[in-house]
mmCIF file of C-alpha atoms and ligand atoms in Angstrom:
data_model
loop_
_atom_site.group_PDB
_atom_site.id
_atom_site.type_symbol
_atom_site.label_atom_id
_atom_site.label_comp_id
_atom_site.label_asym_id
_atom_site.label_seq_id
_atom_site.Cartn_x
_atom_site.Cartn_y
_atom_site.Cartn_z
ATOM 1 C CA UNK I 491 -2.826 -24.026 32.041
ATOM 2 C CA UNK I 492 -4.043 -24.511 28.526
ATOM 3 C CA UNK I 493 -2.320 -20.983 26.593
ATOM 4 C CA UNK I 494 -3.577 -19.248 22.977
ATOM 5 C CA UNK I 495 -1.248 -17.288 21.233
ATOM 6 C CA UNK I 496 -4.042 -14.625 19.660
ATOM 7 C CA UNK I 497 -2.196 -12.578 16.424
ATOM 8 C CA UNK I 498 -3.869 -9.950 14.298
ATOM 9 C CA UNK I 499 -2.409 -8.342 11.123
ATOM 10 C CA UNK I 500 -5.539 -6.779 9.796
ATOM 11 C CA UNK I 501 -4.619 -2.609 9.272
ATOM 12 C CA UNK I 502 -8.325 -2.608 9.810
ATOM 13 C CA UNK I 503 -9.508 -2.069 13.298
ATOM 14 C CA UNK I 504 -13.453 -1.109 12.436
ATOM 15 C CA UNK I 505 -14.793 -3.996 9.727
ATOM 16 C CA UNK I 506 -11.908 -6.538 9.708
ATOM 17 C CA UNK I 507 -13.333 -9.972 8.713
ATOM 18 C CA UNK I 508 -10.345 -12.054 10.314
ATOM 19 C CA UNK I 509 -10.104 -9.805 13.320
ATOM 20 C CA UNK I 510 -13.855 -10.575 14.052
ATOM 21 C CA UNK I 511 -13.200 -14.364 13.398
ATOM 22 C CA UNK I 512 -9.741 -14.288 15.075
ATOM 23 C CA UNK I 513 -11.645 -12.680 17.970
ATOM 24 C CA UNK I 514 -14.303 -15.407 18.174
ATOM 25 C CA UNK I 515 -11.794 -18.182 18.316
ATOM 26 C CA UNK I 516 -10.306 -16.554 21.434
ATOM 27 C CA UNK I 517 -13.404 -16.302 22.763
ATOM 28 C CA UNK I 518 -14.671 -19.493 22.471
ATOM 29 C CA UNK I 519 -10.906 -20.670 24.212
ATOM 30 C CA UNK I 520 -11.389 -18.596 27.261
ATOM 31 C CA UNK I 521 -14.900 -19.488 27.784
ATOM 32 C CA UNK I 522 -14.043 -22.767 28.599
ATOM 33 C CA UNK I 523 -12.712 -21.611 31.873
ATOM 34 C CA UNK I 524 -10.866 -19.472 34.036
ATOM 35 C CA UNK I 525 -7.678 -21.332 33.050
ATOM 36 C CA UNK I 526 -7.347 -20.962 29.400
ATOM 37 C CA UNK I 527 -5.583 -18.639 29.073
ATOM 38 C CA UNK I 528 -4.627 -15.845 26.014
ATOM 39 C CA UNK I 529 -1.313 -14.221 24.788
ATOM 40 C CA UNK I 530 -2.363 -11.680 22.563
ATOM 41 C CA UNK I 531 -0.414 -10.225 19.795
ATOM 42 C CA UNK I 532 -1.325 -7.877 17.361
ATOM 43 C CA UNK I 533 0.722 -7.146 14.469
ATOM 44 C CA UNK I 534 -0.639 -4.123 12.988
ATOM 45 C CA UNK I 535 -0.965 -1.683 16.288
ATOM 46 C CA UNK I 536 2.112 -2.916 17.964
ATOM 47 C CA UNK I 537 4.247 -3.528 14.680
ATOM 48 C CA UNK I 538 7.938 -5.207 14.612
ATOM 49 C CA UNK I 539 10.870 -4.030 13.414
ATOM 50 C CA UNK I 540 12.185 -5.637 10.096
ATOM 51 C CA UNK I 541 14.476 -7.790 11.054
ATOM 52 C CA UNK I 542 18.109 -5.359 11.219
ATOM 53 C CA UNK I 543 20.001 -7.684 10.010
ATOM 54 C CA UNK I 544 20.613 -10.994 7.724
ATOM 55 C CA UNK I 545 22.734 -12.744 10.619
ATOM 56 C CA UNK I 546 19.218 -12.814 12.505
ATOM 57 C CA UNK I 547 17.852 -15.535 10.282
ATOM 58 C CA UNK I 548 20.175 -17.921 12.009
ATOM 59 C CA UNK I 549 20.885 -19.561 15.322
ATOM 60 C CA UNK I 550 23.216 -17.601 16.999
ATOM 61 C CA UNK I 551 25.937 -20.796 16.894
ATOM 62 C CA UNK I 552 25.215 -20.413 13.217
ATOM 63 C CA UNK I 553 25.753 -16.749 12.297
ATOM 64 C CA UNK I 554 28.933 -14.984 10.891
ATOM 65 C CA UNK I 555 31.882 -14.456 13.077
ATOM 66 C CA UNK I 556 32.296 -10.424 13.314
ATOM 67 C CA UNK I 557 28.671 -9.689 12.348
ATOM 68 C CA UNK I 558 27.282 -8.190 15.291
ATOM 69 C CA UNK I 559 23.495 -8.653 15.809
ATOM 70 C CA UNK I 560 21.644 -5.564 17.725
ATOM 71 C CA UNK I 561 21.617 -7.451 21.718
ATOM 72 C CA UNK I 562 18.080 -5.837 21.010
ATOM 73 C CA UNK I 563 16.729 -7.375 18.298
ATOM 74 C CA UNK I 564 18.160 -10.572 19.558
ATOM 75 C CA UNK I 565 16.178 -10.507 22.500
ATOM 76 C CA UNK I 566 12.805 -9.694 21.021
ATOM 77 C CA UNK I 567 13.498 -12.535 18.501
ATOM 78 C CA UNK I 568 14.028 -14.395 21.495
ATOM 79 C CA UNK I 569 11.364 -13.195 23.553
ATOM 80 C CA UNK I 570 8.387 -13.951 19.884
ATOM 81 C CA UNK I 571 10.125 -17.499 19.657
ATOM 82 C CA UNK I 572 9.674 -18.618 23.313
ATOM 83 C CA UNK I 573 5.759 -17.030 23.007
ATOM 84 C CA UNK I 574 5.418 -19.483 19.902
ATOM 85 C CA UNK I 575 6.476 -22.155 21.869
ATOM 86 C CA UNK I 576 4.562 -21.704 25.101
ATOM 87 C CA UNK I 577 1.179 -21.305 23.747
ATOM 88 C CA UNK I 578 -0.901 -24.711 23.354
ATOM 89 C CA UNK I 579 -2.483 -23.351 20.098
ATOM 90 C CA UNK I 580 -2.297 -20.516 18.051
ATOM 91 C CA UNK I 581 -4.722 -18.421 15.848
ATOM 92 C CA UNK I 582 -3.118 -15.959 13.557
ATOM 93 C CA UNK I 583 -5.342 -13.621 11.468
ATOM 94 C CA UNK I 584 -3.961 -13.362 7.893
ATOM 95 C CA UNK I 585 -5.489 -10.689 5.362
ATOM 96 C CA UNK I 586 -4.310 -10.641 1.594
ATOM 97 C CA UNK I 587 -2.481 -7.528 0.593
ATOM 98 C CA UNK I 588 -1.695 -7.278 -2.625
ATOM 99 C CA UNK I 589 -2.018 -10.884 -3.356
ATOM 100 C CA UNK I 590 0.326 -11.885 -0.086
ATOM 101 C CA UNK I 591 0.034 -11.034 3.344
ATOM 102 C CA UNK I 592 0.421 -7.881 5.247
ATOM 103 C CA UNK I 593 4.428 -6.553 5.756
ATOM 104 C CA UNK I 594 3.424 -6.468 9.422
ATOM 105 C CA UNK I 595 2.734 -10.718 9.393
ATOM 106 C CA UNK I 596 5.573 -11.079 7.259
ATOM 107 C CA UNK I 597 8.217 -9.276 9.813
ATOM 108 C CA UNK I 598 6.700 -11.692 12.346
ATOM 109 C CA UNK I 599 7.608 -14.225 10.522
ATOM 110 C CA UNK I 600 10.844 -13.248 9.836
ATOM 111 C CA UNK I 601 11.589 -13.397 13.107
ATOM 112 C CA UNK I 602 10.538 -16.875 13.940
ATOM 113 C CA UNK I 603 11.735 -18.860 10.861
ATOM 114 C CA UNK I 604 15.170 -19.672 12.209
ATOM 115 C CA UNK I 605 17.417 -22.455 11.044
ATOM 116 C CA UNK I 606 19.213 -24.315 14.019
ATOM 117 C CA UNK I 607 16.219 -22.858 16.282
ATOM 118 C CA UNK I 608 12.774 -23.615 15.195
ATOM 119 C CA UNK I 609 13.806 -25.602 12.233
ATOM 120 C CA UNK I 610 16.389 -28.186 11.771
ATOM 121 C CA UNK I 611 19.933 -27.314 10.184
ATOM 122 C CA UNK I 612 23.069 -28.859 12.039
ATOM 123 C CA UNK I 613 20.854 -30.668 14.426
ATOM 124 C CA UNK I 614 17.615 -31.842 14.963
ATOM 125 C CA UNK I 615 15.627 -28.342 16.252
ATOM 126 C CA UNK I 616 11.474 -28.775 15.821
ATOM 127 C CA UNK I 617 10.430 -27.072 19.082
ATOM 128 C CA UNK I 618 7.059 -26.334 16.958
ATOM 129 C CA UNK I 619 6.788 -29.998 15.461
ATOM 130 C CA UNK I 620 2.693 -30.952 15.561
ATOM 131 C CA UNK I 621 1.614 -27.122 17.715
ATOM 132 C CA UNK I 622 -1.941 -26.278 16.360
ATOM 133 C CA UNK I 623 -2.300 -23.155 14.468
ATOM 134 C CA UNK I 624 -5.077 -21.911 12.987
ATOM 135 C CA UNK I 625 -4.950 -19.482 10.528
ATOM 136 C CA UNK I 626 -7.673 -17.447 9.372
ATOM 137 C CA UNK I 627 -7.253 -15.612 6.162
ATOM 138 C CA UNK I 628 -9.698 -13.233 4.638
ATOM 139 C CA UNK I 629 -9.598 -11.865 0.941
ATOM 140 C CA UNK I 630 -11.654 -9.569 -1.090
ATOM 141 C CA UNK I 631 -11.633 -11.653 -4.114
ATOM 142 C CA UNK I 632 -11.538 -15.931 -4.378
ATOM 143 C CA UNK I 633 -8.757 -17.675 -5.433
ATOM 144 C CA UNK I 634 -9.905 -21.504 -4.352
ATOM 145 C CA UNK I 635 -9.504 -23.887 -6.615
ATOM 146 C CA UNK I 636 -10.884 -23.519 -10.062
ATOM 147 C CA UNK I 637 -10.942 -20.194 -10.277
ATOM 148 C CA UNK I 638 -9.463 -17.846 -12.465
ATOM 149 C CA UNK I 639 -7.137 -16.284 -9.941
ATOM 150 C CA UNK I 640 -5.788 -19.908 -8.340
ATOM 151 C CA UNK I 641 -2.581 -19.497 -9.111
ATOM 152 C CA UNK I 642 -1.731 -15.508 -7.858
ATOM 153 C CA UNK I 643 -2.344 -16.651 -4.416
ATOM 154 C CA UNK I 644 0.464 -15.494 -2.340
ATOM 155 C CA UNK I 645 -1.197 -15.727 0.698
ATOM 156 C CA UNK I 646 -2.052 -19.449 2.220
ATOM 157 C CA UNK I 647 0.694 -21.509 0.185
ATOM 158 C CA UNK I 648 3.767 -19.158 1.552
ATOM 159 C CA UNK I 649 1.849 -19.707 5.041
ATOM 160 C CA UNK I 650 1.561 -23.187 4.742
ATOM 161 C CA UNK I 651 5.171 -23.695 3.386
ATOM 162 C CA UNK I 652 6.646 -21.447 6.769
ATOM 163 C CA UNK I 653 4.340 -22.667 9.313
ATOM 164 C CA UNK I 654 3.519 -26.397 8.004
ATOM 165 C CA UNK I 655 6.272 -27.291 5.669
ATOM 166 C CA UNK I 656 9.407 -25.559 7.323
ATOM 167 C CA UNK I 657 8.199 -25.191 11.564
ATOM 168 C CA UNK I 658 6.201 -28.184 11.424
ATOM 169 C CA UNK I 659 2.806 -27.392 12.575
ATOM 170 C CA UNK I 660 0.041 -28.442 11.994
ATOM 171 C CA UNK I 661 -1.552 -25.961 9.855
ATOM 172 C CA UNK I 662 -5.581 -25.525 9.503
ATOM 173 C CA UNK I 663 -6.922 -22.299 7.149
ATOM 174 C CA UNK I 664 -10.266 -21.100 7.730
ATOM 175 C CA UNK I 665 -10.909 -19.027 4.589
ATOM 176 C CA UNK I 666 -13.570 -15.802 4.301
ATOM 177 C CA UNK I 667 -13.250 -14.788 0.859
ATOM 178 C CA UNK I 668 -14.927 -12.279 -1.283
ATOM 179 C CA UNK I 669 -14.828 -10.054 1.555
ATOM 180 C CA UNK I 670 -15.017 -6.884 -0.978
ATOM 181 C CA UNK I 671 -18.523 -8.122 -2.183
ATOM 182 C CA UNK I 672 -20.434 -5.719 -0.301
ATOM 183 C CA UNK I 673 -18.090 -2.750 -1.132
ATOM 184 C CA UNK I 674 -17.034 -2.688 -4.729
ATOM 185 C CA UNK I 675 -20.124 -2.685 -7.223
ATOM 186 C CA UNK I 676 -18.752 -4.566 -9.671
ATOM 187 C CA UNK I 677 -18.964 -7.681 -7.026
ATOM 188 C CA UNK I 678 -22.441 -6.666 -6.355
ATOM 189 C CA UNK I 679 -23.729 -10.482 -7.402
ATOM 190 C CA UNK I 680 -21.246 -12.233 -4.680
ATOM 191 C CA UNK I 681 -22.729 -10.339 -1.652
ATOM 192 C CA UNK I 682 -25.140 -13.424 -0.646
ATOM 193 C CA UNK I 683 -21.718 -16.110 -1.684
ATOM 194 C CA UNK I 684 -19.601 -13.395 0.522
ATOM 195 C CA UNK I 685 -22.236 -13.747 3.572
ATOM 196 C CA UNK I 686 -22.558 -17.315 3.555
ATOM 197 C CA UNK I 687 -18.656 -18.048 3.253
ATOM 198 C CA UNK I 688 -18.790 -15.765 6.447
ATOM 199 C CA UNK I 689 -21.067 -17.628 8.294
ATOM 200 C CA UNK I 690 -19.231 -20.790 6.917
ATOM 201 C CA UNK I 691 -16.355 -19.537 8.324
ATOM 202 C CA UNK I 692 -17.578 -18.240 11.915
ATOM 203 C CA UNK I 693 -18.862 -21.922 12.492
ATOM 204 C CA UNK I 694 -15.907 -23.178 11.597
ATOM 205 C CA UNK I 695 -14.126 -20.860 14.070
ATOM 206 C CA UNK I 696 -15.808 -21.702 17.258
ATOM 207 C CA UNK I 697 -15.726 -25.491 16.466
ATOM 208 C CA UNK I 698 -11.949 -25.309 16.302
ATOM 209 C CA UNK I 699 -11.577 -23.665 19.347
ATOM 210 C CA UNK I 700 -14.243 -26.141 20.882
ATOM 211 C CA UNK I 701 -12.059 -28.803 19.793
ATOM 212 C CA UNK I 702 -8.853 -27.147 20.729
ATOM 213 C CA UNK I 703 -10.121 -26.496 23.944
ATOM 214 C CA UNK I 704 -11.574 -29.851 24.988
ATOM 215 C CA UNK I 705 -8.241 -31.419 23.678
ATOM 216 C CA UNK I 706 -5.873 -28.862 26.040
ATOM 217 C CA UNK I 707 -8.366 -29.426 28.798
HETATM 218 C C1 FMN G 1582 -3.448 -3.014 1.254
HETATM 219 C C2 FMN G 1582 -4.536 -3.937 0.758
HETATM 220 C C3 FMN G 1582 -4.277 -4.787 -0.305
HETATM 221 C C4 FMN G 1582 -5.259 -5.683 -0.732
HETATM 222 N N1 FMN G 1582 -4.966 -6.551 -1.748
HETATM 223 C C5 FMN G 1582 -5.854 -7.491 -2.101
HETATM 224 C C6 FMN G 1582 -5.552 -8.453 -3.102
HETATM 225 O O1 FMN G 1582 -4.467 -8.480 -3.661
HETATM 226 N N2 FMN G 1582 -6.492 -9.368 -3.401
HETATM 227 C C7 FMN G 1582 -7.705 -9.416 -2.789
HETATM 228 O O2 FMN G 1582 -8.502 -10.302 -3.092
HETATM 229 N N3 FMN G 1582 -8.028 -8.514 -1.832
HETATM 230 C C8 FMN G 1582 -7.139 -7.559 -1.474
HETATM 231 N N4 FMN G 1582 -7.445 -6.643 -0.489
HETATM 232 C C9 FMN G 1582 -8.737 -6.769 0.185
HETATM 233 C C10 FMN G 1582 -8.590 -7.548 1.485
HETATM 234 O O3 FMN G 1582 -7.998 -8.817 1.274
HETATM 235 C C11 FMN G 1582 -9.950 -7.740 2.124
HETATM 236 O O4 FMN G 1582 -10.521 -6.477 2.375
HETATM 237 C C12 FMN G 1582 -9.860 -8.535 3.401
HETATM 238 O O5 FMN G 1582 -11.138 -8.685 3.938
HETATM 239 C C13 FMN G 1582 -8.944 -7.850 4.410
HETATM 240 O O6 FMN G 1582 -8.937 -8.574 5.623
HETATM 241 P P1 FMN G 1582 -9.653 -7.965 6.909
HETATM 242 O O7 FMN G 1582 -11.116 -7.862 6.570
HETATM 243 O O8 FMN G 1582 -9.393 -8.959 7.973
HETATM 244 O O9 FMN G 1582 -9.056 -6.645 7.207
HETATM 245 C C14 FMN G 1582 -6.508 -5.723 -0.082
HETATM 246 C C15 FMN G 1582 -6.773 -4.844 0.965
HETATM 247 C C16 FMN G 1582 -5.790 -3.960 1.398
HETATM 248 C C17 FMN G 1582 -6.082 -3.045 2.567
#
């Protein structure tokens, strides 16, 4: 039974861009039959814990002798790892705050970044090696490349360097930016730029999960 692993991180639960696009993809999955099914996980109304303690960054064979780990926080880091793993493809919903990504995201991650477990340390661990994720992010200003602002993005190259680089997946962004356009005056001439990335980017949305779909089938 093909399985999506739905996250949101958007505080925004009336106009979020990457909730609406985030919600689309999951759409698109489970209309292509009873059997797809959706995990869904969302960040911002049911929010993690920071991680209580250093040791959890490792593999339990891995951690420091005497430095208990909460049997609590061990099991939810348990129970976000073996979600990450069952799902077929997963579509995470990435806003930049502050020129990163929301705390929420970033707890997640925490979590799920774990040498000796879902990355390779003593031995060869790449449980993630190759899973799909798409991750949609959604900004209110542009930072592709060429633009004055290029380099303060915080947001897709520390996602790409966790998810691609360190877990191995395979990483595709779908990007909305200029999100703010219709909002702050001062943006007032990238409202039409702002809709059409939008519509760029709810195409691009459905396709994946077309493809996704067809290829879990
Ligand atoms: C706490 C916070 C911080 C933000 N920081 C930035 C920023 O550094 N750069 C930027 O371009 N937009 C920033 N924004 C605007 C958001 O990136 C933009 O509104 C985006 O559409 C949010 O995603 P969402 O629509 O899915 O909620 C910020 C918004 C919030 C709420």
């Amino acid at each position: 039974m093909p399985q999506l692993l739905h996250v949101d991180s958007s505080a925004d639960l009336h106009s979020s861009t990457s909730r609406e696009l985030t919600a689309r993809f999951a759409a698109e999955w489970s209309s292509s039959g009873a059997e797809y099914s959706v995990v869904r996980r969302d960040l911002h109304t049911s929010p993690l814990p920071h991680i209580p303690t250093n040791e959890l960054h490792w593999a339990p064979r891995l951690r420091t002798p005497g430095r208990p780990v909460p049997v609590e926080a061990d099991a939810l880091q348990r129970e976000l790892i073996e979600e990450l793993i069952g799902a077929d493809v997963v579509v995470i919903g990435a806003p930049m705050y502050n020129w990163s990504i929301p705390s929420t995201l970033k707890a997640g991650i925490d979590y799920i970044h774990v040498p000796g477990i879902t990355t390779t340390f003593d031995a060869v661990t790449e449980p993630l090696a190759g899973k799909p994720v798409i991750v949609v992010t959604s900004r209110g200003d542009q930072y592709g490349p060429g633009t004055p602002d290029e380099l303060i993005d915080h947001q897709i190259p520390p996602l790409q360097q966790v998810l691609g680089v360190a877990l191995g997946m395979d990483v595709t962004f779908v990007r909305a930016e200029l999100t703010l356009a219709s909002r702050v005056p001062a943006m007032a001439s990238w409202v039409d730029t702002s809709q059409s990335n939008k519509a760029t980017a709810q195409h691009e949305v459905v396709d994946l999960a077309r493809q996704f779909a067809k290829h879990f089938g």
